[in-house]
XYZ file of C-alpha atoms in Angstrom:
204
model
C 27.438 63.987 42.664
C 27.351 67.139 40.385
C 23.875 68.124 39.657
C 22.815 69.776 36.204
C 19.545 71.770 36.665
C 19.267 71.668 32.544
C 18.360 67.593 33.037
C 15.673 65.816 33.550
C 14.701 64.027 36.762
C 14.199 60.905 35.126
C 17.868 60.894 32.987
C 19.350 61.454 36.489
C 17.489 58.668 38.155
C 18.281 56.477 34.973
C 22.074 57.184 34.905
C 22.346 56.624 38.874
C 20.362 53.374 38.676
C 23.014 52.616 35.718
C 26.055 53.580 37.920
C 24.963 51.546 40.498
C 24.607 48.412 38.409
C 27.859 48.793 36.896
C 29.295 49.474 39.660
C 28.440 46.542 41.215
C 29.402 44.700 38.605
C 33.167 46.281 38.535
C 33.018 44.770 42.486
C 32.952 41.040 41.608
C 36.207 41.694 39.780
C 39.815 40.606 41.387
C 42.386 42.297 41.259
C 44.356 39.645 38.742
C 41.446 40.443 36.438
C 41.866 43.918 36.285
C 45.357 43.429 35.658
C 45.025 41.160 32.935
C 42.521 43.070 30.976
C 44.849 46.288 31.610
C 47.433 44.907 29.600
C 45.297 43.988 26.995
C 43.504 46.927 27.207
C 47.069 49.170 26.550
C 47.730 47.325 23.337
C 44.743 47.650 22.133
C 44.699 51.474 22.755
C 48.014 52.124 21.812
C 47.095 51.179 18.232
C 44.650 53.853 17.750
C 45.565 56.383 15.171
C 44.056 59.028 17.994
C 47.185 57.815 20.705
C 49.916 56.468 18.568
C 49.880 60.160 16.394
C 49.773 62.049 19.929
C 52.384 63.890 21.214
C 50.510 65.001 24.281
C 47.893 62.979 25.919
C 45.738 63.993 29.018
C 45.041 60.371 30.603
C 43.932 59.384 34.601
C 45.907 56.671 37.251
C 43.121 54.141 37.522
C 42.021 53.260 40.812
C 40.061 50.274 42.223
C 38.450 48.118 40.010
C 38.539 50.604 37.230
C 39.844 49.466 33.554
C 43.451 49.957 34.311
C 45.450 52.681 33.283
C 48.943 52.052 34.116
C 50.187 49.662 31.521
C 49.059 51.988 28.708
C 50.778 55.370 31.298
C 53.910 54.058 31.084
C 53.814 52.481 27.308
C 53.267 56.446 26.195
C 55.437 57.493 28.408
C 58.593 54.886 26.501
C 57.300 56.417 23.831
C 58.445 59.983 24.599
C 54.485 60.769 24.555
C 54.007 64.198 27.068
C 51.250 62.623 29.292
C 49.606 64.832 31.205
C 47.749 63.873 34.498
C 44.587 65.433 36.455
C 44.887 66.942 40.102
C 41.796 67.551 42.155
C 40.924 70.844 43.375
C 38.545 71.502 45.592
C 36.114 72.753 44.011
C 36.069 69.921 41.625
C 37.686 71.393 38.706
C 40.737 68.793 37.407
C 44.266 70.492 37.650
C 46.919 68.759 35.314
C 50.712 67.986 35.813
C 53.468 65.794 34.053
C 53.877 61.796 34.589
C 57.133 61.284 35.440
C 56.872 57.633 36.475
C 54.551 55.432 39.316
C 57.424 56.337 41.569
C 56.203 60.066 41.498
C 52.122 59.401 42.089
C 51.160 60.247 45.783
C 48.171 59.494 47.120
C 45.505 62.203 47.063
C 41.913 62.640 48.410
C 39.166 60.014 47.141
C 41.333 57.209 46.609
C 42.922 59.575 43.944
C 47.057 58.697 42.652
C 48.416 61.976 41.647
C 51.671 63.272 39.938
C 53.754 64.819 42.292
C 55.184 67.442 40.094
C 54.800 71.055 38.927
C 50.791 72.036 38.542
C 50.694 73.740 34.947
C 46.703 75.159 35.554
C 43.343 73.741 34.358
C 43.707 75.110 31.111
C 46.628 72.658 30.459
C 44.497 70.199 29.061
C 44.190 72.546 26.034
C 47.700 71.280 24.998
C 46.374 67.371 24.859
C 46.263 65.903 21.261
C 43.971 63.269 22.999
C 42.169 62.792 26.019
C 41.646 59.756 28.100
C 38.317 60.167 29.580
C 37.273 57.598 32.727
C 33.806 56.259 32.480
C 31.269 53.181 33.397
C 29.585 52.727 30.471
C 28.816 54.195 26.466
C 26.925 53.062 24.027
C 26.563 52.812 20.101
C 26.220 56.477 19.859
C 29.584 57.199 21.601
C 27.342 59.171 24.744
C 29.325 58.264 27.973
C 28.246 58.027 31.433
C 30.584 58.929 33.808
C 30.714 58.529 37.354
C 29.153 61.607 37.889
C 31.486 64.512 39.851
C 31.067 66.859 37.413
C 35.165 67.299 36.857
C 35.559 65.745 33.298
C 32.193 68.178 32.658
C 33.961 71.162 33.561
C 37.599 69.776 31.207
C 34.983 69.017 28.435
C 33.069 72.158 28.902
C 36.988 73.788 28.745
C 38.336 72.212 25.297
C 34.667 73.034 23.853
C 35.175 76.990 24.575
C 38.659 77.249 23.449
C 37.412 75.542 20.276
C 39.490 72.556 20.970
C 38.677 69.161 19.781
C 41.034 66.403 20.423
C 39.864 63.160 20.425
C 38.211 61.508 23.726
C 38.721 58.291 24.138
C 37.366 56.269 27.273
C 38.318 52.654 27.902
C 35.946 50.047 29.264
C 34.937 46.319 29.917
C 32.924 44.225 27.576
C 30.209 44.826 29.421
C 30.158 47.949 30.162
C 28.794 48.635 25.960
C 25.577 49.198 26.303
C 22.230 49.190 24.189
C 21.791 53.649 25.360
C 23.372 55.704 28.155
C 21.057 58.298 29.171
C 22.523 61.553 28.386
C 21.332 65.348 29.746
C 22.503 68.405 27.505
C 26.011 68.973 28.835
C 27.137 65.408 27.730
C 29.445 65.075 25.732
C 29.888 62.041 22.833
C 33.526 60.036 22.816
C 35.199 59.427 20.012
C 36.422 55.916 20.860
C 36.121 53.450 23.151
C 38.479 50.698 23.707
C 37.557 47.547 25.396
C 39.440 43.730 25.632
C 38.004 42.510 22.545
C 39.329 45.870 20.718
C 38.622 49.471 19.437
C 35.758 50.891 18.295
C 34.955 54.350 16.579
C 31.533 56.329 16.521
C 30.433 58.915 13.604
C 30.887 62.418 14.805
């Protein structure tokens, strides 16, 4: 887990007490559940003013029992949307290439589904009119908690020093809503978030 020495002990312990119980929760679903609420979760999404104006999009495969990703991937996609896809590096810093389709993801470390194609450099993400962030949980201030590698960090920590600003938009269960997300001074606020029962939008 990437460490920030600029937070508190106790916002650390809080979000990794957080993660765990969302986690868990995200367990007890089957896989016909994540499916179904990926579907609704891609018409939902595509209906935002923030994805349906985009031209480019920086998005993630979803993996696991993570709100799926791959109904909305290849809706953008029909759409002639550019969607651009992270790679891994190893030092934890997101790489991006083209989707070109599921049949060209590969497998990659972590459970990971990567574009096979041309790697364009971290900086690509600059071109995204929107980003899809991944996430466990955000709450009625638009703070998200992430899962904690630091990557998504370093991409928002990127857009902020090119003076960049698309929107970030994270997408979620019901659940995972929450009354505060404990947040450190490198975290950044979303934009949207996009659940089964709908959209919502916080104040910047």
């Amino acid at each position: 887990m990437n460490t920030d020495k600029s937070g508190s002990a106790p916002e650390t312990s809080a979000k990794s007490s957080l993660r765990r119980e969302l986690l868990a929760m995200r367990a007890l679903l089957t896989e016909e559940d994540v499916d179904r609420t990926a579907a609704v979760l891609a018409g939902s999404a595509l209906r935002l003013p923030e994805l349906a104006e985009a031209r480019t999009v920086a998005a993630y495969v979803s993996v696991g029992r993570e709100p799926g990703t791959r109904h909305l991937l290849e809706a953008l996609r029909d759409r002639g949307v550019r969607v651009l896809l992270p790679v891994l590096l190893a030092d934890n810093d997101l790489d991006w290439a083209v989707y070109e389709g599921r049949e060209h993801l590969v497998r990659a470390g972590r459970g990971l589904l990567e574009p096979d194609g041309p790697r364009l450099g971290p900086a690509a993400v600059l071109e995204a009119d929107a980003v899809l962030l991944p996430g466990l949980a955000v709450d009625g201030t638009g703070m998200r908690l992430g899962r904690g590698g630091g990557s998504y960090d370093r991409v928002l920590s990127r857009l902020t020093a090119a003076g960049a600003h698309p929107p970030l938009v994270v997408l979620l269960y019901g659940n995972e809503v929450v009354a505060r997300v404990p947040s450190e001074p490198h975290d950044h606020p979303v934009d949207a978030v996009v659940t089964p029962s709908g959209a919502r939008r916080f104040a910047s």
